[in-house]
């Protein structure tokens, strides 16, 4: 089945996205035009962003995103998170491996520098 037939595009969706764009533009422009206190500006911007989010959530793509977010949240609940001890041990292993590799690369660089200096005759 085609994706286009599963999610039919509506002309109303275009109007909704344009409305979202206008609302967000109003939030940005209004922030510069209106001389309000910082608290009033912050509240106005948050309200406009929430309104734009609600309008965007009414579109096909918005509903798809909301469903994806709900499914993601349920999947995160299924994750078995490592304990603090496992996290600390893994971090320690990564730090030690990084130090060892850094020292090996530093030693290899020093050896190659001496070999190149020997063959080129440059005393670097």
Coordinates of N, CA, C and O in Angstrom, one line a residue:
X1 N 0.8 -1.2 0.0 CA 0.0 0.0 0.0 C 0.9 1.2 0.0 O 1.9 1.3 0.7
X2 N 0.5 2.2 -0.8 CA 1.3 3.4 -0.9 C 1.2 4.3 0.3 O 0.1 4.4 0.9
X3 N 2.3 5.0 0.6 CA 2.2 6.0 1.7 C 1.3 7.1 1.4 O 0.6 7.6 2.3
X4 N 1.2 7.5 0.1 CA 0.3 8.6 -0.2 C -1.2 8.2 0.0 O -2.0 9.1 0.4
X5 N -1.5 6.9 -0.2 CA -2.9 6.6 0.1 C -3.2 6.4 1.6 O -4.3 6.5 2.0
X6 N -2.2 6.1 2.4 CA -2.3 6.0 3.8 C -2.5 7.3 4.5 O -3.3 7.4 5.4
X7 N -1.8 8.3 4.0 CA -1.8 9.6 4.6 C -2.3 10.6 3.6 O -1.4 11.3 3.0
X8 N -3.6 10.7 3.3 CA -4.0 11.7 2.3 C -3.7 13.1 2.7 O -3.9 13.5 3.8
X9 N -3.2 13.9 1.7 CA -2.9 15.3 2.1 C -4.2 16.1 1.9 O -5.0 15.9 1.0
X10 N -4.4 17.0 2.9 CA -5.6 17.8 2.9 C -5.1 19.3 2.6 O -4.1 19.7 3.1
X11 N -6.0 20.0 1.9 CA -5.7 21.4 1.7 C -5.8 22.2 3.0 O -5.2 23.2 3.2
X12 N -6.6 21.6 3.9 CA -6.7 22.3 5.2 C -5.4 22.2 6.0 O -5.1 23.1 6.8
X13 N -4.6 21.1 5.8 CA -3.3 21.0 6.4 C -2.4 22.1 6.1 O -1.7 22.7 6.9
X14 N -2.4 22.5 4.8 CA -1.6 23.6 4.3 C -2.0 24.9 5.1 O -1.1 25.7 5.5
X15 N -3.3 25.1 5.2 CA -3.8 26.3 5.9 C -3.3 26.3 7.4 O -2.9 27.3 8.0
X16 N -3.4 25.1 8.0 CA -2.9 24.9 9.4 C -1.4 25.2 9.5 O -1.0 25.9 10.5
X17 N -0.6 24.7 8.6 CA 0.8 25.0 8.7 C 1.1 26.5 8.5 O 2.0 27.0 9.1
X18 N 0.4 27.1 7.6 CA 0.6 28.5 7.4 C 0.2 29.3 8.7 O 0.9 30.3 9.1
X19 N -0.9 28.8 9.3 CA -1.3 29.5 10.6 C -0.2 29.3 11.7 O 0.1 30.2 12.4
X20 N 0.4 28.1 11.7 CA 1.5 27.9 12.7 C 2.6 28.8 12.4 O 3.2 29.4 13.3
X21 N 3.0 29.0 11.1 CA 4.1 29.9 10.7 C 3.7 31.3 11.1 O 4.6 32.0 11.7
X22 N 2.5 31.7 10.9 CA 2.1 33.1 11.3 C 2.1 33.3 12.8 O 2.6 34.3 13.3
X23 N 1.7 32.3 13.5 CA 1.7 32.4 15.0 C 3.1 32.5 15.5 O 3.4 33.3 16.4
X24 N 4.0 31.6 15.0 CA 5.4 31.7 15.5 C 6.1 33.0 15.0 O 6.9 33.5 15.8
X25 N 5.8 33.4 13.8 CA 6.3 34.7 13.4 C 5.8 35.9 14.3 O 6.6 36.8 14.6
X26 N 4.6 35.8 14.6 CA 4.0 36.8 15.6 C 4.8 36.8 16.9 O 5.0 37.8 17.5
X27 N 5.1 35.6 17.4 CA 5.8 35.5 18.6 C 7.2 36.2 18.5 O 7.6 36.9 19.4
X28 N 7.9 35.9 17.4 CA 9.2 36.5 17.2 C 9.1 38.0 17.0 O 9.9 38.8 17.7
X29 N 8.3 38.5 16.1 CA 8.2 39.9 15.8 C 7.6 40.6 17.0 O 8.1 41.7 17.4
X30 N 6.6 40.0 17.6 CA 6.0 40.7 18.8 C 7.0 40.9 20.0 O 6.9 41.8 20.7
X31 N 7.9 40.0 20.0 CA 9.0 40.1 21.1 C 9.8 41.3 20.9 O 10.2 41.9 21.9
X32 N 10.0 41.7 19.7 CA 10.8 42.9 19.4 C 9.9 44.2 19.4 O 10.4 45.3 19.7
X33 N 8.7 44.1 18.9 CA 7.9 45.3 18.8 C 7.3 45.8 20.1 O 7.4 46.9 20.4
X34 N 6.7 44.9 20.8 CA 6.0 45.3 22.0 C 7.0 45.4 23.2 O 7.8 44.6 23.4
X35 N 6.9 46.6 23.9 CA 7.8 46.8 25.0 C 7.1 46.4 26.3 O 6.5 47.2 27.0
X36 N 7.2 45.1 26.6 CA 6.6 44.6 27.8 C 7.7 44.2 28.7 O 8.9 44.1 28.3
X37 N 7.4 43.8 29.9 CA 8.4 43.3 30.8 C 8.8 41.9 30.4 O 8.2 41.3 29.6
X38 N 9.9 41.5 31.0 CA 10.5 40.2 30.6 C 9.5 39.1 30.9 O 9.3 38.1 30.1
X39 N 8.8 39.1 32.0 CA 7.9 38.1 32.4 C 6.7 38.0 31.4 O 6.3 37.0 31.0
X40 N 6.1 39.2 31.1 CA 5.0 39.3 30.2 C 5.4 38.7 28.8 O 4.7 38.0 28.1
X41 N 6.6 39.1 28.3 CA 7.1 38.6 27.0 C 7.2 37.1 27.1 O 6.8 36.4 26.1
X42 N 7.8 36.6 28.1 CA 8.0 35.2 28.2 C 6.7 34.4 28.2 O 6.6 33.4 27.5
X43 N 5.8 34.9 29.0 CA 4.4 34.3 29.0 C 3.8 34.3 27.7 O 3.2 33.3 27.2
X44 N 3.8 35.5 27.0 CA 3.2 35.6 25.7 C 3.9 34.6 24.7 O 3.2 34.0 23.9
X45 N 5.2 34.5 24.7 CA 5.9 33.6 23.8 C 5.5 32.2 24.0 O 5.2 31.4 23.1
X46 N 5.5 31.8 25.3 CA 5.1 30.4 25.7 C 3.7 30.1 25.2 O 3.4 29.0 24.7
X47 N 2.8 31.0 25.5 CA 1.4 30.8 25.1 C 1.3 30.7 23.5 O 0.6 29.8 23.0
X48 N 2.0 31.5 22.8 CA 1.9 31.5 21.3 C 2.5 30.2 20.8 O 2.0 29.6 19.9
X49 N 3.6 29.7 21.4 CA 4.2 28.5 21.0 C 3.3 27.3 21.3 O 3.2 26.4 20.5
X50 N 2.6 27.3 22.4 CA 1.7 26.3 22.8 C 0.5 26.2 21.8 O 0.1 25.2 21.3
X51 N 0.0 27.4 21.4 CA -1.1 27.5 20.5 C -0.6 27.0 19.1 O -1.3 26.2 18.5
X52 N 0.6 27.3 18.7 CA 1.1 26.8 17.4 C 1.3 25.3 17.5 O 1.0 24.6 16.5
X53 N 1.7 24.8 18.6 CA 1.9 23.3 18.8 C 0.6 22.6 18.7 O 0.5 21.5 18.1
X54 N -0.5 23.2 19.3 CA -1.8 22.6 19.2 C -2.3 22.6 17.8 O -2.8 21.6 17.3
X55 N -2.1 23.7 17.1 CA -2.6 23.8 15.7 C -1.8 22.8 14.8 O -2.3 22.0 14.0
X56 N -0.5 22.7 15.0 CA 0.4 21.7 14.3 C 0.0 20.3 14.6 O 0.0 19.4 13.7
X57 N -0.4 20.1 15.8 CA -0.9 18.7 16.2 C -2.1 18.3 15.6 O -2.4 17.1 15.6
X58 N -2.9 19.2 15.0 CA -4.1 18.8 14.3 C -3.9 18.4 12.9 O -4.8 18.0 12.2
X59 N -2.7 18.6 12.4 CA -2.4 18.2 11.0 C -2.1 16.7 10.9 O -1.9 16.0 12.0
X60 N -2.0 16.1 9.7 CA -1.7 14.7 9.6 C -0.3 14.4 10.1 O -0.1 13.4 10.8
X61 N 0.7 15.2 9.7 CA 2.1 15.0 10.2 C 2.1 15.2 11.7 O 2.9 14.5 12.4
X62 N 1.4 16.2 12.3 CA 1.3 16.4 13.7 C 0.8 15.2 14.4 O 1.3 14.8 15.5
X63 N -0.3 14.6 13.9 CA -0.9 13.4 14.6 C 0.1 12.2 14.5 O 0.3 11.5 15.4
X64 N 0.8 12.1 13.4 CA 1.8 11.1 13.2 C 2.9 11.3 14.2 O 3.4 10.3 14.9
X65 N 3.4 12.5 14.4 CA 4.4 12.8 15.4 C 3.9 12.5 16.8 O 4.7 11.9 17.6
X66 N 2.7 12.8 17.2 CA 2.2 12.6 18.5 C 2.1 11.1 18.7 O 2.5 10.6 19.8
X67 N 1.7 10.3 17.7 CA 1.6 8.8 17.9 C 3.1 8.3 18.1 O 3.3 7.4 18.9
X68 N 4.0 8.8 17.3 CA 5.4 8.4 17.5 C 5.9 8.7 18.9 O 6.6 7.8 19.5
X69 N 5.6 9.8 19.4 CA 6.1 10.2 20.7 C 5.5 9.3 21.8 O 6.2 8.9 22.7
X70 N 4.2 9.0 21.6 CA 3.5 8.1 22.6 C 4.2 6.7 22.5 O 4.4 6.0 23.6
X71 N 4.4 6.2 21.3 CA 5.0 4.8 21.2 C 6.5 4.9 21.7 O 6.9 3.9 22.3
X72 N 7.2 5.9 21.5 CA 8.6 6.0 22.0 C 8.6 6.0 23.5 O 9.4 5.4 24.2
X73 N 7.6 6.7 24.1 CA 7.5 6.7 25.6 C 7.3 5.3 26.1 O 7.9 4.9 27.1
X74 N 6.4 4.6 25.5 CA 6.1 3.2 26.0 C 7.3 2.3 25.8 O 7.6 1.4 26.6
X75 N 8.1 2.5 24.7 CA 9.3 1.7 24.5 C 10.4 2.1 25.5 O 11.1 1.2 26.0
X76 N 10.5 3.3 25.9 CA 11.5 3.7 26.9 C 11.2 3.1 28.2 O 12.1 2.7 29.0
X77 N 9.9 2.9 28.5 CA 9.6 2.2 29.8 C 10.1 0.7 29.8 O 10.2 0.2 30.9
X78 N 10.3 0.2 28.6 CA 10.7 -1.2 28.5 C 12.2 -1.4 28.7 O 12.7 -2.5 28.9
X79 N 12.9 -0.3 28.6 CA 14.4 -0.4 28.6 C 14.9 -0.7 30.0 O 14.3 -0.2 31.0
X80 N 15.8 -1.7 30.1 CA 16.4 -2.0 31.4 C 17.7 -1.1 31.5 O 18.7 -1.3 30.8
X81 N 17.6 -0.2 32.4 CA 18.7 0.8 32.6 C 19.8 0.2 33.5 O 19.5 -0.6 34.4
X82 N 21.1 0.5 33.2 CA 22.2 -0.1 34.0 C 22.1 0.5 35.4 O 21.7 1.6 35.6
X83 N 22.7 -0.3 36.3 CA 22.8 0.2 37.7 C 23.9 1.2 37.8 O 24.7 1.4 36.8
X84 N 24.0 1.9 38.9 CA 25.1 2.9 39.1 C 26.5 2.2 39.0 O 27.4 2.7 38.4
X85 N 26.6 1.1 39.6 CA 27.9 0.3 39.6 C 28.3 -0.1 38.2 O 29.4 0.1 37.8
X86 N 27.3 -0.6 37.4 CA 27.6 -1.0 36.0 C 28.0 0.3 35.2 O 29.0 0.2 34.4
X87 N 27.4 1.4 35.4 CA 27.7 2.6 34.7 C 29.1 3.0 35.1 O 29.9 3.4 34.2
X88 N 29.5 3.0 36.4 CA 30.8 3.5 36.8 C 31.9 2.5 36.3 O 32.9 3.0 35.8
X89 N 31.6 1.2 36.3 CA 32.6 0.3 35.8 C 32.8 0.4 34.3 O 34.0 0.4 33.8
X90 N 31.8 0.6 33.5 CA 31.9 0.8 32.1 C 32.6 2.1 31.8 O 33.5 2.1 30.9
X91 N 32.3 3.2 32.5 CA 33.0 4.4 32.3 C 34.5 4.3 32.6 O 35.3 4.8 31.9
X92 N 34.8 3.6 33.7 CA 36.2 3.3 34.0 C 37.0 2.6 32.9 O 38.1 2.9 32.5
X93 N 36.3 1.5 32.4 CA 36.9 0.8 31.3 C 37.2 1.7 30.1 O 38.2 1.6 29.4
X94 N 36.2 2.5 29.7 CA 36.4 3.4 28.6 C 37.5 4.4 28.8 O 38.3 4.7 27.9
X95 N 37.6 5.0 30.0 CA 38.7 5.9 30.3 C 40.0 5.2 30.2 O 41.0 5.8 29.6
X96 N 40.2 4.0 30.8 CA 41.4 3.3 30.7 C 41.8 2.9 29.3 O 43.0 3.1 28.9
X97 N 40.8 2.5 28.5 CA 41.1 2.1 27.1 C 41.5 3.4 26.3 O 42.4 3.3 25.5
X98 N 40.9 4.5 26.6 CA 41.3 5.8 26.0 C 42.7 6.2 26.3 O 43.5 6.6 25.4
X99 N 43.1 6.1 27.6 CA 44.4 6.4 28.0 C 45.4 5.5 27.3 O 46.5 5.9 26.8
X100 N 45.2 4.2 27.3 CA 46.1 3.2 26.7 C 46.3 3.5 25.2 O 47.4 3.5 24.7
X101 N 45.2 3.7 24.5 CA 45.3 4.0 23.1 C 46.0 5.4 22.8 O 46.8 5.5 21.9
X102 N 45.7 6.3 23.7 CA 46.4 7.6 23.5 C 47.9 7.4 23.7 O 48.7 8.0 22.9
X103 N 48.3 6.7 24.7 CA 49.8 6.4 24.9 C 50.4 5.6 23.7 O 51.5 5.9 23.3
X104 N 49.6 4.6 23.2 CA 50.1 3.9 22.1 C 50.3 4.8 20.9 O 51.3 4.7 20.2
X105 N 49.3 5.6 20.6 CA 49.5 6.5 19.4 C 50.6 7.5 19.6 O 51.3 7.9 18.7
X106 N 50.7 8.0 20.8 CA 51.8 9.0 21.1 C 53.2 8.3 20.9 O 54.1 8.9 20.3
X107 N 53.3 7.0 21.4 CA 54.6 6.3 21.2 C 54.8 6.0 19.7 O 56.0 6.2 19.2
X108 N 53.8 5.6 19.0 CA 53.9 5.4 17.5 C 54.3 6.6 16.8 O 55.2 6.6 15.9
X109 N 53.7 7.8 17.2 CA 54.1 9.0 16.6 C 55.5 9.4 16.8 O 56.2 9.8 15.9
X110 N 56.0 9.2 18.0 CA 57.4 9.5 18.4 C 58.3 8.6 17.6 O 59.4 9.1 17.1
X111 N 58.0 7.3 17.4 CA 58.8 6.4 16.7 C 58.9 6.8 15.2 O 59.9 6.9 14.6
X112 N 57.7 7.1 14.6 CA 57.7 7.5 13.2 C 58.4 8.8 13.0 O 59.0 9.0 11.9
X113 N 58.3 9.7 13.9 CA 59.0 11.0 13.8 C 60.5 10.7 13.8 O 61.2 11.3 12.9
X114 N 61.0 9.8 14.6 CA 62.5 9.5 14.6 C 62.9 8.8 13.3 O 64.0 9.1 12.8
X115 N 62.0 7.9 12.8 CA 62.4 7.2 11.6 C 62.4 8.2 10.4 O 63.3 8.2 9.6
X116 N 61.4 9.1 10.3 CA 61.4 10.1 9.2 C 62.5 11.0 9.4 O 63.2 11.4 8.4
X117 N 62.9 11.4 10.6 CA 64.0 12.3 10.8 C 65.3 11.7 10.4 O 66.2 12.3 9.8
X118 N 65.4 10.4 10.6 CA 66.7 9.6 10.3 C 66.8 9.6 8.7 O 67.9 9.8 8.2
X119 N 65.7 9.3 8.0 CA 65.8 9.1 6.6 C 65.9 10.5 5.9 O 66.5 10.6 4.8
X120 N 65.3 11.5 6.4 CA 65.4 12.8 5.7 C 66.5 13.6 6.1 O 66.9 14.6 5.5
X121 N 67.2 13.3 7.3 CA 68.3 14.1 7.7 C 67.9 15.3 8.4 O 68.8 16.2 8.7
X122 N 66.6 15.6 8.7 CA 66.2 16.8 9.3 C 66.1 16.5 10.8 O 65.6 15.5 11.3
X123 N 66.7 17.3 11.6 CA 66.7 17.1 13.1 C 65.5 17.8 13.7 O 65.6 18.9 14.2
X124 N 64.4 17.2 13.6 CA 63.1 17.8 14.1 C 63.0 17.5 15.6 O 63.3 16.5 16.1

